[in-house]
mmCIF file of C-alpha atoms in Angstrom:
data_model
loop_
_atom_site.group_PDB
_atom_site.id
_atom_site.type_symbol
_atom_site.label_atom_id
_atom_site.label_comp_id
_atom_site.label_asym_id
_atom_site.label_seq_id
_atom_site.Cartn_x
_atom_site.Cartn_y
_atom_site.Cartn_z
ATOM 1 C CA GLY L 1 15.483 -85.096 -50.743
ATOM 2 C CA ALA L 2 13.801 -84.590 -54.075
ATOM 3 C CA GLY L 3 14.118 -88.194 -55.153
ATOM 4 C CA VAL L 4 15.374 -91.609 -54.130
ATOM 5 C CA SER L 5 19.130 -91.502 -53.742
ATOM 6 C CA GLN L 6 21.388 -94.539 -53.982
ATOM 7 C CA SER L 7 25.078 -94.815 -53.264
ATOM 8 C CA PRO L 8 27.500 -95.675 -54.567
ATOM 9 C CA SER L 9 26.426 -95.432 -58.194
ATOM 10 C CA ASN L 10 29.080 -97.958 -59.172
ATOM 11 C CA LYS L 11 30.922 -100.531 -57.097
ATOM 12 C CA VAL L 12 33.603 -102.949 -58.188
ATOM 13 C CA THR L 13 34.569 -105.543 -55.622
ATOM 14 C CA GLU L 14 36.624 -108.694 -55.440
ATOM 15 C CA LYS L 15 34.942 -112.045 -55.124
ATOM 16 C CA GLY L 16 34.544 -112.969 -51.471
ATOM 17 C CA LYS L 17 34.393 -109.409 -50.154
ATOM 18 C CA ASP L 18 31.361 -107.909 -48.435
ATOM 19 C CA VAL L 19 29.564 -104.875 -49.878
ATOM 20 C CA GLU L 20 27.012 -102.414 -48.553
ATOM 21 C CA LEU L 21 24.609 -100.531 -50.784
ATOM 22 C CA ARG L 22 22.729 -97.537 -49.455
ATOM 23 C CA CYS L 23 19.301 -96.133 -50.247
ATOM 24 C CA ASP L 24 17.842 -92.820 -49.099
ATOM 25 C CA PRO L 25 14.111 -92.864 -49.863
ATOM 26 C CA ILE L 26 11.914 -89.862 -50.470
ATOM 27 C CA SER L 27 11.081 -88.150 -47.182
ATOM 28 C CA GLY L 28 7.758 -89.330 -45.823
ATOM 29 C CA HIS L 29 7.632 -92.515 -47.875
ATOM 30 C CA THR L 30 6.925 -95.409 -45.562
ATOM 31 C CA ALA L 31 7.422 -98.198 -48.090
ATOM 32 C CA LEU L 32 10.848 -99.153 -49.435
ATOM 33 C CA TYR L 33 11.739 -101.854 -51.941
ATOM 34 C CA TRP L 34 14.980 -103.380 -53.168
ATOM 35 C CA TYR L 35 15.081 -104.982 -56.616
ATOM 36 C CA ARG L 36 17.879 -106.522 -58.650
ATOM 37 C CA GLN L 37 18.245 -106.152 -62.398
ATOM 38 C CA SER L 38 20.726 -108.460 -64.040
ATOM 39 C CA LEU L 39 22.019 -107.867 -67.563
ATOM 40 C CA GLY L 40 19.217 -108.514 -70.007
ATOM 41 C CA GLN L 41 16.875 -109.594 -67.243
ATOM 42 C CA GLY L 42 13.787 -108.104 -65.683
ATOM 43 C CA LEU L 43 13.374 -106.846 -62.176
ATOM 44 C CA GLU L 44 13.829 -109.358 -59.393
ATOM 45 C CA PHE L 45 12.152 -108.484 -56.102
ATOM 46 C CA LEU L 46 14.506 -108.778 -53.134
ATOM 47 C CA ILE L 47 12.964 -107.253 -50.011
ATOM 48 C CA TYR L 48 10.217 -104.852 -48.912
ATOM 49 C CA PHE L 49 9.914 -102.643 -45.844
ATOM 50 C CA GLN L 50 6.625 -101.035 -44.798
ATOM 51 C CA GLY L 51 6.645 -98.757 -41.776
ATOM 52 C CA ASN L 52 7.390 -100.674 -38.594
ATOM 53 C CA SER L 53 6.127 -103.989 -39.914
ATOM 54 C CA ALA L 54 8.406 -106.969 -40.312
ATOM 55 C CA PRO L 55 10.043 -106.814 -43.740
ATOM 56 C CA ASP L 56 9.076 -109.164 -46.543
ATOM 57 C CA LYS L 57 12.362 -110.960 -47.212
ATOM 58 C CA SER L 58 10.931 -113.593 -49.502
ATOM 59 C CA GLY L 59 12.932 -112.447 -52.519
ATOM 60 C CA LEU L 60 16.409 -112.575 -51.018
ATOM 61 C CA PRO L 61 18.319 -115.161 -53.084
ATOM 62 C CA SER L 62 20.516 -116.519 -50.300
ATOM 63 C CA ASP L 63 21.503 -115.955 -46.691
ATOM 64 C CA ARG L 64 24.453 -113.904 -47.937
ATOM 65 C CA PHE L 65 21.969 -111.124 -48.597
ATOM 66 C CA SER L 66 20.472 -109.007 -45.829
ATOM 67 C CA ALA L 67 18.939 -105.577 -45.498
ATOM 68 C CA GLU L 68 17.966 -103.229 -42.774
ATOM 69 C CA ARG L 69 16.122 -99.976 -42.535
ATOM 70 C CA THR L 70 17.055 -97.667 -39.717
ATOM 71 C CA GLY L 71 14.563 -95.241 -38.241
ATOM 72 C CA GLY L 72 12.099 -95.979 -40.979
ATOM 73 C CA SER L 73 14.215 -94.085 -43.482
ATOM 74 C CA VAL L 74 17.633 -95.040 -44.844
ATOM 75 C CA SER L 75 18.118 -98.635 -45.912
ATOM 76 C CA THR L 76 21.277 -100.668 -46.393
ATOM 77 C CA LEU L 77 21.503 -103.816 -48.486
ATOM 78 C CA THR L 78 24.463 -105.981 -47.506
ATOM 79 C CA ILE L 79 25.902 -108.779 -49.597
ATOM 80 C CA GLN L 80 28.427 -110.975 -47.819
ATOM 81 C CA ARG L 81 31.107 -113.046 -49.535
ATOM 82 C CA THR L 82 30.174 -111.697 -52.942
ATOM 83 C CA GLN L 83 30.080 -114.015 -55.944
ATOM 84 C CA GLN L 84 30.334 -113.180 -59.623
ATOM 85 C CA GLU L 85 26.644 -113.981 -60.110
ATOM 86 C CA ASP L 86 25.838 -111.119 -57.731
ATOM 87 C CA SER L 87 26.923 -108.672 -60.432
ATOM 88 C CA ALA L 88 23.853 -106.628 -61.339
ATOM 89 C CA VAL L 89 22.189 -103.259 -60.908
ATOM 90 C CA TYR L 90 20.523 -102.986 -57.517
ATOM 91 C CA LEU L 91 17.528 -100.674 -57.538
ATOM 92 C CA CYS L 92 15.798 -99.098 -54.593
ATOM 93 C CA ALA L 93 12.295 -97.654 -54.713
ATOM 94 C CA SER L 94 10.035 -95.952 -52.224
ATOM 95 C CA SER L 95 6.345 -95.137 -52.080
ATOM 96 C CA LEU L 96 3.869 -93.553 -49.752
ATOM 97 C CA GLY L 97 2.803 -96.930 -48.504
ATOM 98 C CA PRO L 98 -0.628 -97.905 -49.751
ATOM 99 C CA PRO L 99 0.054 -100.628 -52.251
ATOM 100 C CA ASN L 100 -1.664 -98.957 -55.142
ATOM 101 C CA THR L 101 0.558 -95.905 -55.318
ATOM 102 C CA GLU L 102 3.458 -95.150 -57.574
ATOM 103 C CA ALA L 103 6.924 -96.392 -56.690
ATOM 104 C CA PHE L 104 9.748 -93.907 -57.199
ATOM 105 C CA PHE L 105 13.031 -95.481 -58.202
ATOM 106 C CA GLY L 106 16.611 -94.473 -57.585
ATOM 107 C CA GLN L 107 19.253 -94.579 -60.318
ATOM 108 C CA GLY L 108 20.597 -97.831 -58.970
ATOM 109 C CA THR L 109 23.961 -99.158 -57.890
ATOM 110 C CA ARG L 110 25.863 -101.115 -60.520
ATOM 111 C CA LEU L 111 27.754 -103.863 -58.723
ATOM 112 C CA THR L 112 30.543 -105.707 -60.489
ATOM 113 C CA VAL L 113 32.200 -108.650 -58.771
ATOM 114 C CA VAL L 114 35.566 -109.550 -60.266
ATOM 115 C CA ALA Y 1 1.139 -117.276 -57.316
ATOM 116 C CA GLN Y 2 0.978 -113.738 -58.534
ATOM 117 C CA SER Y 3 2.813 -113.220 -61.827
ATOM 118 C CA VAL Y 4 3.078 -110.701 -64.602
ATOM 119 C CA THR Y 5 3.847 -111.919 -68.099
ATOM 120 C CA GLN Y 6 5.204 -109.666 -70.787
ATOM 121 C CA LEU Y 7 4.774 -111.630 -73.946
ATOM 122 C CA ASP Y 8 7.512 -110.007 -76.018
ATOM 123 C CA SER Y 9 11.086 -109.559 -74.870
ATOM 124 C CA GLN Y 10 11.944 -107.271 -77.778
ATOM 125 C CA VAL Y 11 9.792 -105.236 -80.157
ATOM 126 C CA PRO Y 12 11.428 -103.542 -83.141
ATOM 127 C CA VAL Y 13 9.304 -100.930 -84.894
ATOM 128 C CA PHE Y 14 9.823 -98.142 -87.403
ATOM 129 C CA GLU Y 15 9.439 -94.525 -86.413
ATOM 130 C CA GLU Y 16 5.866 -93.181 -86.692
ATOM 131 C CA ALA Y 17 4.412 -96.704 -86.702
ATOM 132 C CA PRO Y 18 1.960 -97.825 -84.004
ATOM 133 C CA VAL Y 19 3.124 -100.171 -81.268
ATOM 134 C CA GLU Y 20 1.547 -102.480 -78.718
ATOM 135 C CA LEU Y 21 3.448 -103.993 -75.818
ATOM 136 C CA ARG Y 22 1.584 -106.901 -74.291
ATOM 137 C CA CYS Y 23 1.117 -107.678 -70.630
ATOM 138 C CA ASN Y 24 -0.947 -110.305 -68.840
ATOM 139 C CA TYR Y 25 -1.505 -110.207 -65.092
ATOM 140 C CA SER Y 26 -2.743 -112.605 -62.435
ATOM 141 C CA SER Y 27 -6.440 -112.501 -61.675
ATOM 142 C CA SER Y 28 -7.200 -111.283 -58.150
ATOM 143 C CA VAL Y 29 -9.959 -109.575 -56.143
ATOM 144 C CA SER Y 30 -7.974 -106.343 -56.085
ATOM 145 C CA VAL Y 31 -5.830 -105.430 -59.052
ATOM 146 C CA TYR Y 32 -3.638 -102.386 -59.464
ATOM 147 C CA LEU Y 33 -1.600 -102.220 -62.652
ATOM 148 C CA PHE Y 34 1.305 -100.075 -63.753
ATOM 149 C CA TRP Y 35 3.578 -99.480 -66.706
ATOM 150 C CA TYR Y 36 7.065 -98.141 -66.057
ATOM 151 C CA VAL Y 37 9.683 -97.036 -68.582
ATOM 152 C CA GLN Y 38 13.447 -97.227 -68.237
ATOM 153 C CA TYR Y 39 15.414 -95.118 -70.703
ATOM 154 C CA PRO Y 40 19.037 -96.128 -71.350
ATOM 155 C CA ASN Y 41 21.217 -95.581 -68.287
ATOM 156 C CA GLN Y 42 18.348 -94.147 -66.288
ATOM 157 C CA GLY Y 43 16.073 -95.294 -63.481
ATOM 158 C CA LEU Y 44 12.483 -96.424 -63.877
ATOM 159 C CA GLN Y 45 9.689 -93.895 -64.097
ATOM 160 C CA LEU Y 46 5.933 -94.314 -64.129
ATOM 161 C CA LEU Y 47 4.172 -94.129 -67.502
ATOM 162 C CA LEU Y 48 0.637 -94.792 -66.321
ATOM 163 C CA LYS Y 49 -1.419 -96.708 -63.797
ATOM 164 C CA TYR Y 50 -4.806 -98.358 -63.460
ATOM 165 C CA LEU Y 51 -6.391 -98.297 -60.024
ATOM 166 C CA SER Y 52 -10.123 -98.345 -60.804
ATOM 167 C CA GLY Y 53 -12.713 -96.701 -63.018
ATOM 168 C CA SER Y 54 -12.261 -96.228 -66.742
ATOM 169 C CA THR Y 55 -10.550 -99.169 -68.367
ATOM 170 C CA LEU Y 56 -8.646 -96.921 -70.791
ATOM 171 C CA VAL Y 57 -5.794 -95.209 -69.037
ATOM 172 C CA LYS Y 58 -3.766 -92.419 -70.570
ATOM 173 C CA GLY Y 59 -0.209 -91.758 -69.548
ATOM 174 C CA ILE Y 60 2.710 -89.549 -70.389
ATOM 175 C CA ASN Y 61 4.350 -89.226 -73.803
ATOM 176 C CA GLY Y 62 1.205 -90.274 -75.691
ATOM 177 C CA PHE Y 63 1.033 -93.798 -74.260
ATOM 178 C CA GLU Y 64 -2.197 -95.450 -73.172
ATOM 179 C CA ALA Y 65 -3.203 -98.845 -71.837
ATOM 180 C CA GLU Y 66 -6.437 -100.753 -71.620
ATOM 181 C CA PHE Y 67 -7.455 -102.851 -68.657
ATOM 182 C CA ASN Y 68 -9.234 -105.995 -69.832
ATOM 183 C CA LYS Y 69 -10.557 -108.064 -66.955
ATOM 184 C CA SER Y 70 -11.886 -110.954 -69.015
ATOM 185 C CA GLN Y 71 -8.545 -111.442 -70.732
ATOM 186 C CA THR Y 72 -6.456 -110.407 -67.688
ATOM 187 C CA SER Y 73 -4.496 -108.095 -69.946
ATOM 188 C CA PHE Y 74 -3.114 -104.579 -69.667
ATOM 189 C CA HIS Y 75 -1.499 -103.895 -73.039
ATOM 190 C CA LEU Y 76 0.386 -100.662 -73.644
ATOM 191 C CA ARG Y 77 -0.145 -98.802 -76.917
ATOM 192 C CA LYS Y 78 1.066 -95.752 -78.765
ATOM 193 C CA PRO Y 79 -0.327 -94.745 -82.180
ATOM 194 C CA SER Y 80 2.926 -93.282 -83.489
ATOM 195 C CA VAL Y 81 6.321 -93.885 -81.916
ATOM 196 C CA HIS Y 82 9.423 -91.704 -81.944
ATOM 197 C CA ILE Y 83 13.095 -92.595 -81.804
ATOM 198 C CA SER Y 84 13.096 -91.220 -78.265
ATOM 199 C CA ASP Y 85 10.653 -93.945 -77.183
ATOM 200 C CA THR Y 86 13.441 -96.501 -77.431
ATOM 201 C CA ALA Y 87 13.603 -97.914 -73.904
ATOM 202 C CA GLU Y 88 12.679 -100.871 -71.754
ATOM 203 C CA TYR Y 89 9.102 -101.059 -70.583
ATOM 204 C CA PHE Y 90 7.958 -102.902 -67.479
ATOM 205 C CA CYS Y 91 4.438 -103.965 -66.589
ATOM 206 C CA ALA Y 92 3.742 -104.342 -62.869
ATOM 207 C CA GLN Y 93 0.931 -105.566 -60.646
ATOM 208 C CA ASN Y 94 -0.048 -105.085 -57.034
ATOM 209 C CA THR Y 95 -2.936 -107.025 -55.540
ATOM 210 C CA GLY Y 96 -3.388 -104.856 -52.483
ATOM 211 C CA GLY Y 97 -0.618 -106.459 -50.482
ATOM 212 C CA PHE Y 98 2.887 -105.296 -49.769
ATOM 213 C CA LYS Y 99 4.654 -106.380 -52.894
ATOM 214 C CA THR Y 100 4.575 -105.110 -56.470
ATOM 215 C CA ILE Y 101 5.523 -107.744 -59.019
ATOM 216 C CA PHE Y 102 7.215 -106.703 -62.248
ATOM 217 C CA GLY Y 103 7.275 -108.443 -65.579
ATOM 218 C CA ALA Y 104 10.532 -109.338 -67.288
ATOM 219 C CA GLY Y 105 10.390 -106.229 -69.448
ATOM 220 C CA THR Y 106 9.998 -105.491 -73.147
ATOM 221 C CA ARG Y 107 12.777 -103.742 -74.999
ATOM 222 C CA LEU Y 108 11.323 -101.364 -77.593
ATOM 223 C CA PHE Y 109 13.622 -100.455 -80.481
ATOM 224 C CA VAL Y 110 12.424 -97.612 -82.682
ATOM 225 C CA LYS Y 111 14.200 -97.494 -86.040
ATOM 226 C CA ALA Y 112 14.451 -94.532 -88.376
#
């Protein structure tokens, strides 16, 4: 597609439920990032995928969070047993791969846990 | 550990005044620096980037930034701001590895 696409754009879920957030990166981009942006906060790195390499999961805040990237393209971020503190905007970005290139961001998924 | 520090969380400024948004990065052998802008209810987009070469980098919308190795700074400047520049600005660093680190952001308010 023309840009990074994220779905859904908004998600309201009950505490304790599991949620899945989807990211479609730009075609041909081998690198994919997930970030979290809480209200009034900066960007928090969550996870990074680069080609077929093992992902960098060092930013995942707890074992309730996981992500996968199928076929080197679409990625899904899963949050199990959601908590109210998980409420945030989850941003996905992709880039061509070399670390010094621009990251293109999606519009984000706004997650609200009630 | 790699870190990016944006020294001001909020910067209020009057329209047509100059502005500087400050950013300090972590010293490293390889340094690649970026400024991104996030307009209200929109995603992030690249303003400018420093990869190598000239230390003065020009970006979109009249913004520029200067890479200063001795001070490990990459401050963003604009000589005359517009109301439409009201947004959140993020400084980011990559040291040649897999991860780009972002600063906490600076919220620029341009007042009429």
